[in-house]
Amino acid sequence: MTQASPTAAVLIIGDEILSGRTADTNLNTLARFVTALGIDLKEARTVGDVPAQITDALNTLRAAHDYVFTTGGIGPTHDDITADCVAQAFGVPLPEHPDALAILARRYGDDFNAARRRMARIPEGGTLIANPVTDAPGFQIGNVFVMAGVPRIMTAMLEDVAPRLRTGAVVHSRTLRVTGVGEGAIAETLGAAAKAQRELSFGSYPFGAGSDGEIGTNLVVRGRDAVLVEAAVVSLSDALRERGVSATLQP
């Protein structure tokens, strides 16, 4: 029996995201990262710097999924409370980690003050996630990976995270681009294809009303069996052609 692919969730933490001051890009990066490893991203949440919200969301997500990735709230300021909340969620102390302490002491030297020392606090039982950009580490505890909110730092941390994950079968995706008609013109055909191939995913992503006046939709077929995906795309294209709708397979 084929083992089910792992599932994952993302927890984005920070008042600056909810206020609109900062635009989040980490979710997209993480979605692409886990998809490439055959891990199904099933859920994403964004919470502010409120301890109860963080701990409640974390406990819910880690119980429901194989992996949880958090971003944000592990810096040196008073509102960086993610480590505190993770420790509370797991019911463990939050001591200074000797390796984290050494990394930060080397990084900052004489400027290693009390605020920066906060970043050495790691929930008991946690292991460090390397940060090749600014050195201040993230950490893993159980199935939870706690990373920085700054996109380039978070992305760099994924290099150390990847080897720790159980991978699954990669999802294959093909796209048919339909132009000149809206979604309503192809909805019935697309629905019939989805009903006939329930093991695959069929999606419609419209575009149009641009300066060139072009309208249309991208029809995306996804699945873990590449042969089935290819066959479904051919069948869908043929069905559209029979209705007088042309579709172009995208590279």
Coordinates of N, CA and C in Angstrom, one line a residue:
M1 N 0.8 -1.2 0.0 CA 0.0 0.0 0.0 C 0.9 1.2 0.0
T2 N 0.6 2.2 -0.9 CA 1.4 3.4 -1.0 C 1.1 4.3 0.3
Q3 N 2.2 4.8 0.9 CA 2.1 5.6 2.0 C 1.6 7.0 1.6
A4 N 0.6 7.5 2.4 CA 0.1 8.9 2.0 C 1.2 9.9 2.1
S5 N 1.1 10.9 1.3 CA 2.1 12.0 1.3 C 1.9 12.8 2.6
P6 N 2.9 13.4 3.1 CA 2.8 14.2 4.3 C 2.0 15.4 4.1
T7 N 1.4 16.0 5.1 CA 0.7 17.2 5.0 C 1.4 18.3 5.9
A8 N 1.1 19.5 5.5 CA 1.8 20.6 6.2 C 0.9 21.8 6.4
A9 N 1.2 22.7 7.3 CA 0.5 23.9 7.5 C 1.5 25.0 7.8
V10 N 1.1 26.3 7.5 CA 2.0 27.4 7.7 C 1.3 28.4 8.7
L11 N 2.0 28.8 9.7 CA 1.5 29.8 10.6 C 2.4 31.1 10.5
I12 N 1.8 32.1 10.0 CA 2.5 33.4 9.8 C 2.1 34.3 11.0
I13 N 3.2 34.8 11.6 CA 3.0 35.5 12.9 C 3.5 37.0 12.8
G14 N 2.6 37.9 13.1 CA 3.1 39.3 13.2 C 2.0 40.3 12.9
D15 N 1.9 41.3 13.8 CA 0.9 42.4 13.7 C 1.2 43.2 12.3
E16 N 2.4 43.2 11.9 CA 2.7 44.0 10.7 C 2.1 43.4 9.4
I17 N 1.9 42.1 9.5 CA 1.2 41.4 8.3 C -0.3 41.8 8.4
L18 N -0.9 41.7 9.5 CA -2.3 41.9 9.6 C -2.7 43.4 9.4
S19 N -1.8 44.3 9.7 CA -2.0 45.7 9.5 C -1.8 46.1 8.1
G20 N -1.2 45.3 7.3 CA -0.9 45.7 5.9 C 0.4 46.4 5.7
R21 N 1.1 46.7 6.8 CA 2.4 47.4 6.7 C 3.4 46.6 5.9
T22 N 3.4 45.3 6.1 CA 4.3 44.4 5.5 C 3.5 43.4 4.6
A23 N 3.9 43.2 3.4 CA 3.3 42.2 2.5 C 4.0 40.9 2.7
D24 N 3.2 39.9 3.0 CA 3.8 38.5 3.2 C 4.1 37.9 1.9
T25 N 5.3 37.3 1.8 CA 5.7 36.5 0.6 C 6.1 35.1 1.1
N26 N 6.2 34.9 2.4 CA 6.7 33.6 2.9 C 5.8 32.5 2.6
L27 N 4.5 32.7 2.6 CA 3.5 31.7 2.3 C 3.8 31.1 0.9
N28 N 3.9 32.0 -0.1 CA 4.2 31.5 -1.4 C 5.5 30.7 -1.5
T29 N 6.5 31.2 -0.9 CA 7.8 30.5 -0.9 C 7.7 29.1 -0.2
L30 N 7.0 29.0 0.9 CA 6.8 27.7 1.6 C 5.9 26.8 0.8
A31 N 4.9 27.3 0.1 CA 4.0 26.5 -0.7 C 4.8 25.8 -1.8
R32 N 5.7 26.6 -2.5 CA 6.5 26.1 -3.6 C 7.5 25.1 -3.0
F33 N 8.1 25.4 -1.9 CA 9.1 24.5 -1.2 C 8.5 23.1 -0.9
V34 N 7.4 23.1 -0.2 CA 6.8 21.8 0.2 C 6.2 21.0 -1.0
T35 N 5.6 21.7 -2.0 CA 5.1 21.1 -3.1 C 6.2 20.4 -3.9
A36 N 7.3 21.0 -4.0 CA 8.5 20.3 -4.7 C 8.9 19.1 -4.0
L37 N 8.6 18.9 -2.7 CA 9.1 17.8 -2.0 C 7.9 16.7 -1.9
G38 N 6.8 17.0 -2.5 CA 5.7 16.1 -2.5 C 4.9 16.1 -1.2
I39 N 5.0 17.3 -0.5 CA 4.3 17.5 0.8 C 3.1 18.4 0.4
D40 N 1.9 18.0 0.9 CA 0.7 18.7 0.6 C 0.5 19.8 1.7
L41 N 0.5 21.1 1.2 CA 0.2 22.2 2.1 C -1.3 22.3 2.2
K42 N -1.9 22.1 3.4 CA -3.3 22.0 3.5 C -3.9 23.2 4.2
E43 N -3.1 24.0 4.9 CA -3.7 25.1 5.6 C -2.7 26.2 5.9
A44 N -3.2 27.4 5.9 CA -2.3 28.5 6.3 C -3.1 29.5 7.2
R45 N -2.5 30.0 8.2 CA -3.1 31.0 9.1 C -2.2 32.1 9.3
T46 N -2.8 33.3 9.6 CA -2.0 34.5 10.0 C -2.6 35.0 11.3
V47 N -1.7 35.2 12.3 CA -2.1 35.7 13.6 C -1.2 36.8 14.0
G48 N -1.7 37.7 14.9 CA -1.0 38.8 15.4 C -0.1 38.4 16.5
D49 N 0.6 39.4 17.1 CA 1.5 39.1 18.3 C 0.7 39.0 19.6
V50 N -0.2 38.0 19.6 CA -1.1 37.8 20.7 C -0.8 36.3 21.2
P51 N -0.2 36.2 22.4 CA 0.2 34.8 22.8 C -0.9 33.8 22.7
A52 N -2.1 34.1 23.2 CA -3.2 33.0 23.1 C -3.5 32.6 21.7
Q53 N -3.5 33.6 20.7 CA -3.7 33.3 19.3 C -2.6 32.4 18.8
I54 N -1.4 32.7 19.1 CA -0.3 31.9 18.6 C -0.3 30.5 19.1
T55 N -0.4 30.3 20.4 CA -0.4 29.0 21.0 C -1.6 28.2 20.6
D56 N -2.8 28.8 20.5 CA -4.0 28.0 20.1 C -3.8 27.5 18.7
A57 N -3.4 28.4 17.8 CA -3.2 28.1 16.4 C -2.2 27.0 16.2
L58 N -1.1 27.1 16.9 CA 0.0 26.2 16.8 C -0.4 24.8 17.3
N59 N -1.1 24.7 18.4 CA -1.5 23.4 18.9 C -2.6 22.8 18.0
T60 N -3.4 23.6 17.4 CA -4.4 23.0 16.5 C -3.7 22.5 15.2
L61 N -2.8 23.3 14.7 CA -2.1 22.9 13.4 C -1.2 21.7 13.6
R62 N -0.4 21.7 14.7 CA 0.5 20.6 14.8 C -0.2 19.2 15.1
A63 N -1.4 19.3 15.6 CA -2.1 18.1 15.9 C -2.8 17.6 14.6
A64 N -3.0 18.4 13.6 CA -3.7 18.1 12.4 C -2.8 17.7 11.2
H65 N -1.5 18.1 11.3 CA -0.7 18.0 10.1 C 0.7 17.4 10.5
D66 N 1.4 16.8 9.5 CA 2.7 16.2 9.8 C 3.7 17.3 10.1
Y67 N 3.6 18.4 9.5 CA 4.6 19.5 9.7 C 3.9 20.9 9.8
V68 N 4.5 21.7 10.7 CA 4.0 23.1 10.8 C 5.2 24.0 10.6
F69 N 5.1 25.0 9.8 CA 6.2 26.0 9.6 C 5.7 27.3 10.0
T70 N 6.4 27.9 11.0 CA 6.0 29.3 11.5 C 7.1 30.3 11.0
T71 N 6.6 31.5 10.7 CA 7.5 32.6 10.3 C 7.2 33.8 11.1
G72 N 8.3 34.4 11.6 CA 8.1 35.7 12.3 C 8.2 35.6 13.8
G73 N 8.6 36.6 14.4 CA 8.6 36.7 15.9 C 9.7 36.1 16.7
I74 N 10.9 35.9 16.0 CA 12.0 35.4 16.7 C 13.2 36.3 16.8
G75 N 13.0 37.6 16.7 CA 14.0 38.6 16.7 C 14.3 39.0 18.2
P76 N 15.0 40.2 18.3 CA 15.5 40.6 19.7 C 14.5 41.6 20.4
T77 N 13.4 42.0 19.8 CA 12.6 43.0 20.5 C 11.5 42.4 21.3
H78 N 10.9 43.3 22.1 CA 9.9 42.8 23.1 C 8.7 42.1 22.5
D79 N 8.4 42.5 21.2 CA 7.2 41.9 20.6 C 7.5 40.6 19.8
D80 N 8.8 40.2 19.9 CA 9.2 38.9 19.3 C 8.9 37.8 20.4
I81 N 7.7 37.2 20.3 CA 7.3 36.3 21.4 C 7.0 34.9 20.9
T82 N 7.5 34.6 19.7 CA 7.2 33.2 19.1 C 7.8 32.1 19.9
A83 N 9.1 32.3 20.3 CA 9.7 31.2 21.1 C 9.0 31.0 22.4
D84 N 8.6 32.1 23.1 CA 7.8 31.9 24.3 C 6.5 31.1 24.1
C85 N 5.8 31.5 23.0 CA 4.5 30.8 22.7 C 4.7 29.4 22.3
V86 N 5.8 29.1 21.6 CA 6.0 27.7 21.2 C 6.3 26.8 22.5
A87 N 7.2 27.4 23.4 CA 7.5 26.7 24.6 C 6.2 26.4 25.4
Q88 N 5.3 27.4 25.5 CA 4.1 27.3 26.2 C 3.2 26.2 25.5
A89 N 3.1 26.2 24.2 CA 2.3 25.2 23.5 C 2.8 23.8 23.8
F90 N 4.1 23.6 23.9 CA 4.7 22.3 24.1 C 4.8 22.0 25.6
G91 N 4.6 23.0 26.5 CA 4.6 22.8 27.9 C 6.0 22.5 28.4
V92 N 7.0 23.2 27.8 CA 8.4 23.0 28.2 C 9.1 24.3 28.6
P93 N 10.2 24.3 29.3 CA 10.9 25.5 29.7 C 11.5 26.2 28.4
L94 N 12.0 27.4 28.6 CA 12.6 28.2 27.5 C 14.0 28.6 27.9
P95 N 14.9 27.7 28.0 CA 16.3 28.1 28.5 C 17.1 28.7 27.3
E96 N 18.3 29.3 27.6 CA 19.2 29.6 26.6 C 19.9 28.3 26.1
H97 N 20.0 28.2 24.8 CA 20.6 27.1 24.1 C 22.1 27.4 24.0
P98 N 23.0 26.5 24.6 CA 24.4 26.8 24.5 C 25.0 27.1 23.2
D99 N 24.5 26.3 22.2 CA 25.0 26.5 20.8 C 24.6 27.8 20.2
A100 N 23.3 28.1 20.5 CA 22.7 29.4 20.0 C 23.5 30.5 20.6
L101 N 23.7 30.4 21.9 CA 24.4 31.4 22.6 C 25.8 31.7 22.0
A102 N 26.5 30.6 21.7 CA 27.9 30.7 21.2 C 27.8 31.3 19.8
I103 N 26.8 30.9 19.0 CA 26.7 31.5 17.6 C 26.5 33.0 17.7
L104 N 25.6 33.4 18.6 CA 25.3 34.9 18.7 C 26.4 35.7 19.3
A105 N 27.1 35.1 20.2 CA 28.3 35.7 20.8 C 29.4 36.0 19.8
R106 N 29.6 35.0 18.9 CA 30.6 35.2 17.9 C 30.1 36.3 16.9
R107 N 28.8 36.3 16.6 CA 28.3 37.2 15.6 C 28.4 38.6 16.1
Y108 N 28.1 38.9 17.3 CA 27.9 40.3 17.8 C 29.1 40.8 18.6
G109 N 29.9 39.9 19.1 CA 31.1 40.3 19.9 C 30.7 41.3 21.0
D110 N 31.4 42.4 21.0 CA 31.1 43.4 22.1 C 29.7 44.0 22.1
D111 N 29.0 43.8 21.0 CA 27.7 44.3 20.8 C 26.6 43.3 21.2
F112 N 27.0 42.2 21.8 CA 26.1 41.1 22.2 C 25.4 41.6 23.5
N113 N 24.3 42.3 23.3 CA 23.6 42.8 24.5 C 22.4 41.9 24.9
A114 N 21.7 42.4 25.9 CA 20.6 41.6 26.5 C 19.5 41.3 25.5
A115 N 19.2 42.3 24.6 CA 18.2 42.1 23.6 C 18.5 41.0 22.6
R116 N 19.7 41.0 22.2 CA 20.2 40.0 21.2 C 20.3 38.6 21.9
R117 N 20.6 38.6 23.2 CA 20.7 37.4 23.9 C 19.3 36.7 23.9
R118 N 18.2 37.4 23.8 CA 16.9 36.8 23.8 C 16.8 35.7 22.7
M119 N 17.5 36.0 21.6 CA 17.4 35.1 20.4 C 18.1 33.7 20.7
A120 N 18.8 33.6 21.8 CA 19.4 32.3 22.2 C 18.4 31.4 22.9
R121 N 17.3 31.9 23.3 CA 16.3 31.1 24.0 C 15.6 30.1 23.1
I122 N 15.7 28.9 23.4 CA 15.1 27.8 22.6 C 14.3 26.9 23.5
P123 N 13.1 26.5 23.1 CA 12.3 25.6 23.9 C 13.1 24.3 24.2
E124 N 13.0 23.8 25.4 CA 13.8 22.6 25.8 C 13.4 21.5 24.9
G125 N 14.4 20.8 24.4 CA 14.2 19.7 23.4 C 14.3 20.1 22.0
G126 N 14.4 21.4 21.7 CA 14.5 21.9 20.4 C 15.9 21.8 19.8
T127 N 15.9 21.7 18.5 CA 17.2 21.7 17.8 C 17.3 22.9 16.8
L128 N 18.5 23.4 16.6 CA 18.6 24.6 15.9 C 18.4 24.5 14.4
I129 N 17.9 25.5 13.8 CA 17.9 25.6 12.3 C 18.9 26.7 11.9
A130 N 19.8 26.3 11.1 CA 20.9 27.2 10.7 C 20.4 28.4 9.9
N131 N 21.0 29.6 10.2 CA 20.7 30.8 9.5 C 21.9 31.4 8.8
P132 N 22.1 31.1 7.6 CA 23.4 31.5 6.9 C 23.4 33.0 6.6
V133 N 22.3 33.7 6.8 CA 22.3 35.2 6.5 C 22.7 36.0 7.6
T134 N 22.1 35.9 8.8 CA 22.4 36.7 10.0 C 22.9 35.9 11.2
D135 N 23.0 34.6 11.0 CA 23.4 33.6 12.0 C 22.4 33.3 13.1
A136 N 21.6 34.3 13.5 CA 20.6 34.0 14.6 C 19.7 32.8 14.2
P137 N 19.7 31.7 14.9 CA 19.1 30.5 14.4 C 17.6 30.5 14.7
G138 N 16.9 29.7 13.8 CA 15.6 29.2 14.1 C 15.7 27.9 14.9
F139 N 14.5 27.2 15.0 CA 14.6 26.0 15.7 C 13.5 25.0 15.3
Q140 N 13.7 23.8 15.6 CA 12.7 22.7 15.4 C 12.4 22.1 16.7
I141 N 11.1 21.9 17.0 CA 10.7 21.1 18.1 C 9.5 20.3 17.7
G142 N 9.6 19.0 17.9 CA 8.6 18.1 17.4 C 8.4 18.2 15.9
N143 N 7.2 18.4 15.4 CA 6.9 18.6 14.0 C 6.8 20.1 13.6
V144 N 7.3 21.0 14.5 CA 7.2 22.4 14.2 C 8.5 23.0 13.9
F145 N 8.6 23.8 12.8 CA 9.8 24.5 12.4 C 9.6 26.0 12.5
V146 N 10.4 26.6 13.3 CA 10.2 28.0 13.7 C 11.3 28.8 13.0
M147 N 10.8 29.7 12.1 CA 11.8 30.5 11.3 C 11.6 32.0 11.3
A148 N 12.5 32.7 10.8 CA 12.4 34.1 10.7 C 11.3 34.6 9.8
G149 N 10.9 35.9 10.0 CA 9.9 36.5 9.2 C 10.5 37.2 8.0
V150 N 11.7 37.6 8.1 CA 12.3 38.3 6.9 C 12.5 37.3 5.8
P151 N 11.9 37.6 4.6 CA 11.8 36.5 3.6 C 13.2 35.9 3.2
R152 N 14.2 36.7 3.0 CA 15.5 36.2 2.6 C 16.1 35.3 3.6
I153 N 15.9 35.6 4.9 CA 16.4 34.8 6.0 C 15.6 33.5 6.0
M154 N 14.3 33.6 6.0 CA 13.4 32.4 6.0 C 13.8 31.4 4.9
T155 N 13.9 32.0 3.7 CA 14.3 31.2 2.5 C 15.6 30.5 2.7
A156 N 16.6 31.2 3.3 CA 17.9 30.5 3.5 C 17.8 29.4 4.5
M157 N 16.9 29.6 5.5 CA 16.8 28.5 6.5 C 16.2 27.2 6.0
L158 N 15.5 27.3 4.9 CA 14.9 26.1 4.3 C 15.9 25.1 3.9
E159 N 17.1 25.5 3.6 CA 18.2 24.6 3.2 C 18.5 23.6 4.3
D160 N 18.4 24.1 5.5 CA 18.7 23.2 6.7 C 17.4 22.4 7.1
V161 N 16.3 22.9 6.7 CA 15.0 22.2 7.0 C 14.8 21.0 6.1
A162 N 15.0 21.2 4.8 CA 14.7 20.2 3.8 C 15.1 18.8 4.1
P163 N 16.3 18.5 4.6 CA 16.7 17.1 4.9 C 16.0 16.5 6.0
R164 N 15.3 17.3 6.8 CA 14.6 16.7 8.0 C 13.2 16.3 7.7
L165 N 12.7 16.5 6.4 CA 11.3 16.2 6.1 C 11.2 14.9 5.3
R166 N 10.1 14.2 5.6 CA 9.7 13.0 4.9 C 9.0 13.5 3.6
T167 N 9.5 13.1 2.5 CA 8.9 13.5 1.2 C 7.9 12.6 0.7
G168 N 7.1 13.1 -0.2 CA 6.0 12.3 -0.8 C 6.1 12.3 -2.3
A169 N 5.2 11.7 -3.0 CA 5.1 11.7 -4.5 C 4.9 13.2 -4.9
V170 N 5.7 13.6 -5.9 CA 5.5 14.9 -6.4 C 4.2 15.1 -7.2
V171 N 3.6 16.2 -7.1 CA 2.4 16.5 -7.8 C 2.8 17.1 -9.2
H172 N 2.2 16.5 -10.3 CA 2.5 16.9 -11.6 C 1.3 17.9 -12.0
S173 N 1.7 18.9 -12.8 CA 0.7 19.9 -13.2 C 0.9 20.3 -14.6
R174 N -0.2 20.4 -15.3 CA -0.3 20.8 -16.7 C -1.3 21.9 -16.9
T175 N -1.1 22.8 -17.8 CA -2.0 24.0 -17.9 C -2.5 24.1 -19.4
L176 N -3.8 24.2 -19.6 CA -4.4 24.6 -20.8 C -4.8 26.0 -20.8
R177 N -4.4 26.8 -21.7 CA -4.8 28.2 -21.8 C -5.9 28.4 -22.8
V178 N -7.0 28.9 -22.3 CA -8.2 29.1 -23.1 C -8.4 30.6 -23.3
T179 N -8.5 31.1 -24.5 CA -8.6 32.6 -24.7 C -9.9 32.8 -25.5
G180 N -10.4 34.0 -25.3 CA -11.6 34.5 -26.1 C -12.9 34.2 -25.5
V181 N -12.9 33.4 -24.4 CA -14.2 33.1 -23.7 C -14.0 33.1 -22.2
G182 N -15.0 33.3 -21.5 CA -14.9 33.4 -20.0 C -15.1 32.0 -19.4
E183 N -15.0 31.9 -18.1 CA -15.2 30.7 -17.4 C -16.5 30.0 -17.6
G184 N -17.6 30.8 -17.7 CA -18.9 30.3 -17.9 C -19.0 29.4 -19.1
A185 N -18.3 29.7 -20.1 CA -18.4 29.0 -21.4 C -17.7 27.6 -21.3
I186 N -16.8 27.4 -20.4 CA -16.2 26.1 -20.3 C -16.5 25.4 -19.0
A187 N -17.3 25.9 -18.1 CA -17.5 25.4 -16.8 C -18.1 24.0 -16.9
E188 N -19.1 23.7 -17.8 CA -19.7 22.4 -17.9 C -18.7 21.4 -18.3
T189 N -17.9 21.7 -19.3 CA -16.9 20.8 -19.8 C -15.9 20.4 -18.7
L190 N -15.4 21.5 -18.0 CA -14.4 21.3 -17.0 C -15.0 20.4 -15.8
G191 N -16.3 20.7 -15.5 CA -16.9 19.9 -14.4 C -17.1 18.4 -14.8
A192 N -17.4 18.2 -16.1 CA -17.5 16.8 -16.5 C -16.2 16.1 -16.4
A193 N -15.1 16.8 -16.8 CA -13.8 16.2 -16.7 C -13.4 15.8 -15.3
A194 N -13.7 16.8 -14.4 CA -13.4 16.6 -13.0 C -14.2 15.4 -12.4
K195 N -15.4 15.2 -12.8 CA -16.3 14.1 -12.3 C -15.7 12.8 -12.9
A196 N -15.2 12.8 -14.1 CA -14.7 11.6 -14.7 C -13.4 11.1 -14.1
Q197 N -12.6 12.1 -13.6 CA -11.3 11.8 -13.1 C -11.1 12.3 -11.7
R198 N -11.8 11.7 -10.7 CA -11.8 12.2 -9.4 C -10.5 12.1 -8.6
E199 N -9.6 11.3 -9.1 CA -8.3 11.2 -8.5 C -7.4 12.4 -8.9
L200 N -7.8 13.2 -9.8 CA -7.1 14.4 -10.2 C -7.7 15.7 -9.8
S201 N -7.0 16.7 -9.8 CA -7.5 18.1 -9.4 C -7.6 18.9 -10.7
F202 N -8.8 19.5 -10.9 CA -9.0 20.4 -12.0 C -9.4 21.8 -11.5
G203 N -8.6 22.8 -12.0 CA -8.9 24.2 -11.5 C -9.0 25.1 -12.7
S204 N -9.7 26.2 -12.5 CA -9.9 27.3 -13.5 C -9.5 28.6 -12.9
Y205 N -8.5 29.3 -13.6 CA -8.0 30.5 -13.1 C -8.1 31.6 -14.1
P206 N -9.2 32.4 -14.1 CA -9.5 33.4 -15.1 C -8.5 34.5 -15.2
F207 N -8.4 35.1 -16.4 CA -7.6 36.3 -16.5 C -8.4 37.2 -17.5
G208 N -8.0 38.4 -17.7 CA -8.6 39.3 -18.7 C -8.9 40.7 -18.2
A209 N -9.6 41.4 -19.1 CA -9.9 42.8 -18.9 C -8.7 43.6 -18.8
G210 N -7.6 43.2 -19.4 CA -6.4 43.9 -19.5 C -6.4 45.0 -20.6
S211 N -5.3 45.7 -20.8 CA -5.2 46.7 -21.8 C -5.5 46.2 -23.2
D212 N -5.1 44.9 -23.4 CA -5.3 44.4 -24.7 C -6.7 43.8 -24.9
G213 N -7.5 43.8 -23.9 CA -8.9 43.3 -24.0 C -9.0 41.8 -24.0
E214 N -7.9 41.1 -23.9 CA -8.0 39.6 -23.9 C -8.6 39.1 -22.7
I215 N -9.5 38.1 -22.8 CA -10.1 37.4 -21.7 C -9.9 35.9 -21.9
G216 N -10.0 35.2 -20.8 CA -9.8 33.7 -20.9 C -9.6 33.1 -19.5
T217 N -9.1 31.9 -19.5 CA -8.9 31.2 -18.3 C -7.8 30.1 -18.5
N218 N -7.0 29.9 -17.4 CA -6.0 28.9 -17.4 C -6.6 27.7 -16.7
L219 N -6.7 26.5 -17.4 CA -7.2 25.3 -16.8 C -6.1 24.4 -16.4
V220 N -6.0 24.2 -15.1 CA -4.9 23.4 -14.5 C -5.3 22.1 -14.1
V221 N -4.6 21.1 -14.5 CA -4.9 19.7 -14.1 C -3.7 19.2 -13.3
R222 N -3.9 18.7 -12.1 CA -2.9 18.3 -11.2 C -3.1 16.8 -10.7
G223 N -2.0 16.1 -10.5 CA -2.1 14.8 -9.9 C -0.8 14.2 -9.7
R224 N -0.7 13.1 -9.0 CA 0.6 12.5 -8.7 C 1.0 11.4 -9.8
D225 N 0.0 11.0 -10.6 CA 0.3 10.1 -11.7 C 0.5 10.9 -13.0
A226 N 1.7 11.0 -13.4 CA 2.0 11.9 -14.6 C 1.2 11.4 -15.9
V227 N 1.1 10.1 -16.0 CA 0.4 9.5 -17.2 C -1.0 9.9 -17.2
L228 N -1.7 9.8 -16.0 CA -3.1 10.2 -15.9 C -3.3 11.7 -16.2
V229 N -2.4 12.5 -15.7 CA -2.5 13.9 -15.9 C -2.4 14.2 -17.4
E230 N -1.4 13.7 -18.1 CA -1.3 13.9 -19.5 C -2.5 13.5 -20.3
A231 N -3.0 12.3 -19.9 CA -4.2 11.8 -20.6 C -5.4 12.7 -20.4
A232 N -5.6 13.2 -19.1 CA -6.7 14.0 -18.8 C -6.6 15.4 -19.6
V233 N -5.4 15.9 -19.7 CA -5.3 17.1 -20.5 C -5.7 17.0 -21.9
V234 N -5.2 15.9 -22.5 CA -5.6 15.6 -23.9 C -7.1 15.4 -24.0
S235 N -7.7 14.7 -23.1 CA -9.2 14.5 -23.2 C -9.9 15.8 -23.0
L236 N -9.4 16.7 -22.1 CA -10.1 17.9 -21.8 C -10.0 18.8 -23.0
S237 N -8.8 18.8 -23.7 CA -8.6 19.7 -24.8 C -9.5 19.2 -26.0
D238 N -9.7 17.9 -26.1 CA -10.6 17.4 -27.2 C -12.0 17.8 -26.9
A239 N -12.4 17.7 -25.7 CA -13.8 18.0 -25.3 C -14.1 19.5 -25.5
L240 N -13.1 20.4 -25.2 CA -13.3 21.8 -25.5 C -13.4 22.1 -27.0
R241 N -12.5 21.4 -27.8 CA -12.5 21.6 -29.2 C -13.9 21.2 -29.8
E242 N -14.5 20.1 -29.3 CA -15.8 19.7 -29.8 C -16.8 20.8 -29.6
R243 N -16.6 21.7 -28.6 CA -17.6 22.8 -28.3 C -17.1 24.1 -28.9
G244 N -16.1 24.0 -29.8 CA -15.7 25.1 -30.5 C -14.7 26.0 -29.8
V245 N -14.2 25.5 -28.7 CA -13.2 26.3 -27.8 C -11.8 25.8 -28.0
S246 N -10.9 26.6 -28.4 CA -9.5 26.2 -28.6 C -8.7 26.4 -27.3
A247 N -7.8 25.5 -27.0 CA -7.0 25.5 -25.8 C -5.6 25.2 -26.2
T248 N -4.6 26.0 -25.6 CA -3.2 25.8 -25.9 C -2.5 25.2 -24.7
L249 N -1.8 24.1 -24.9 CA -1.1 23.5 -23.8 C 0.2 24.4 -23.5
Q250 N 0.3 24.8 -22.3 CA 1.4 25.6 -21.9 C 2.7 24.8 -21.6
P251 N 3.9 25.3 -21.9 CA 5.1 24.6 -21.6 C 5.3 24.3 -20.1

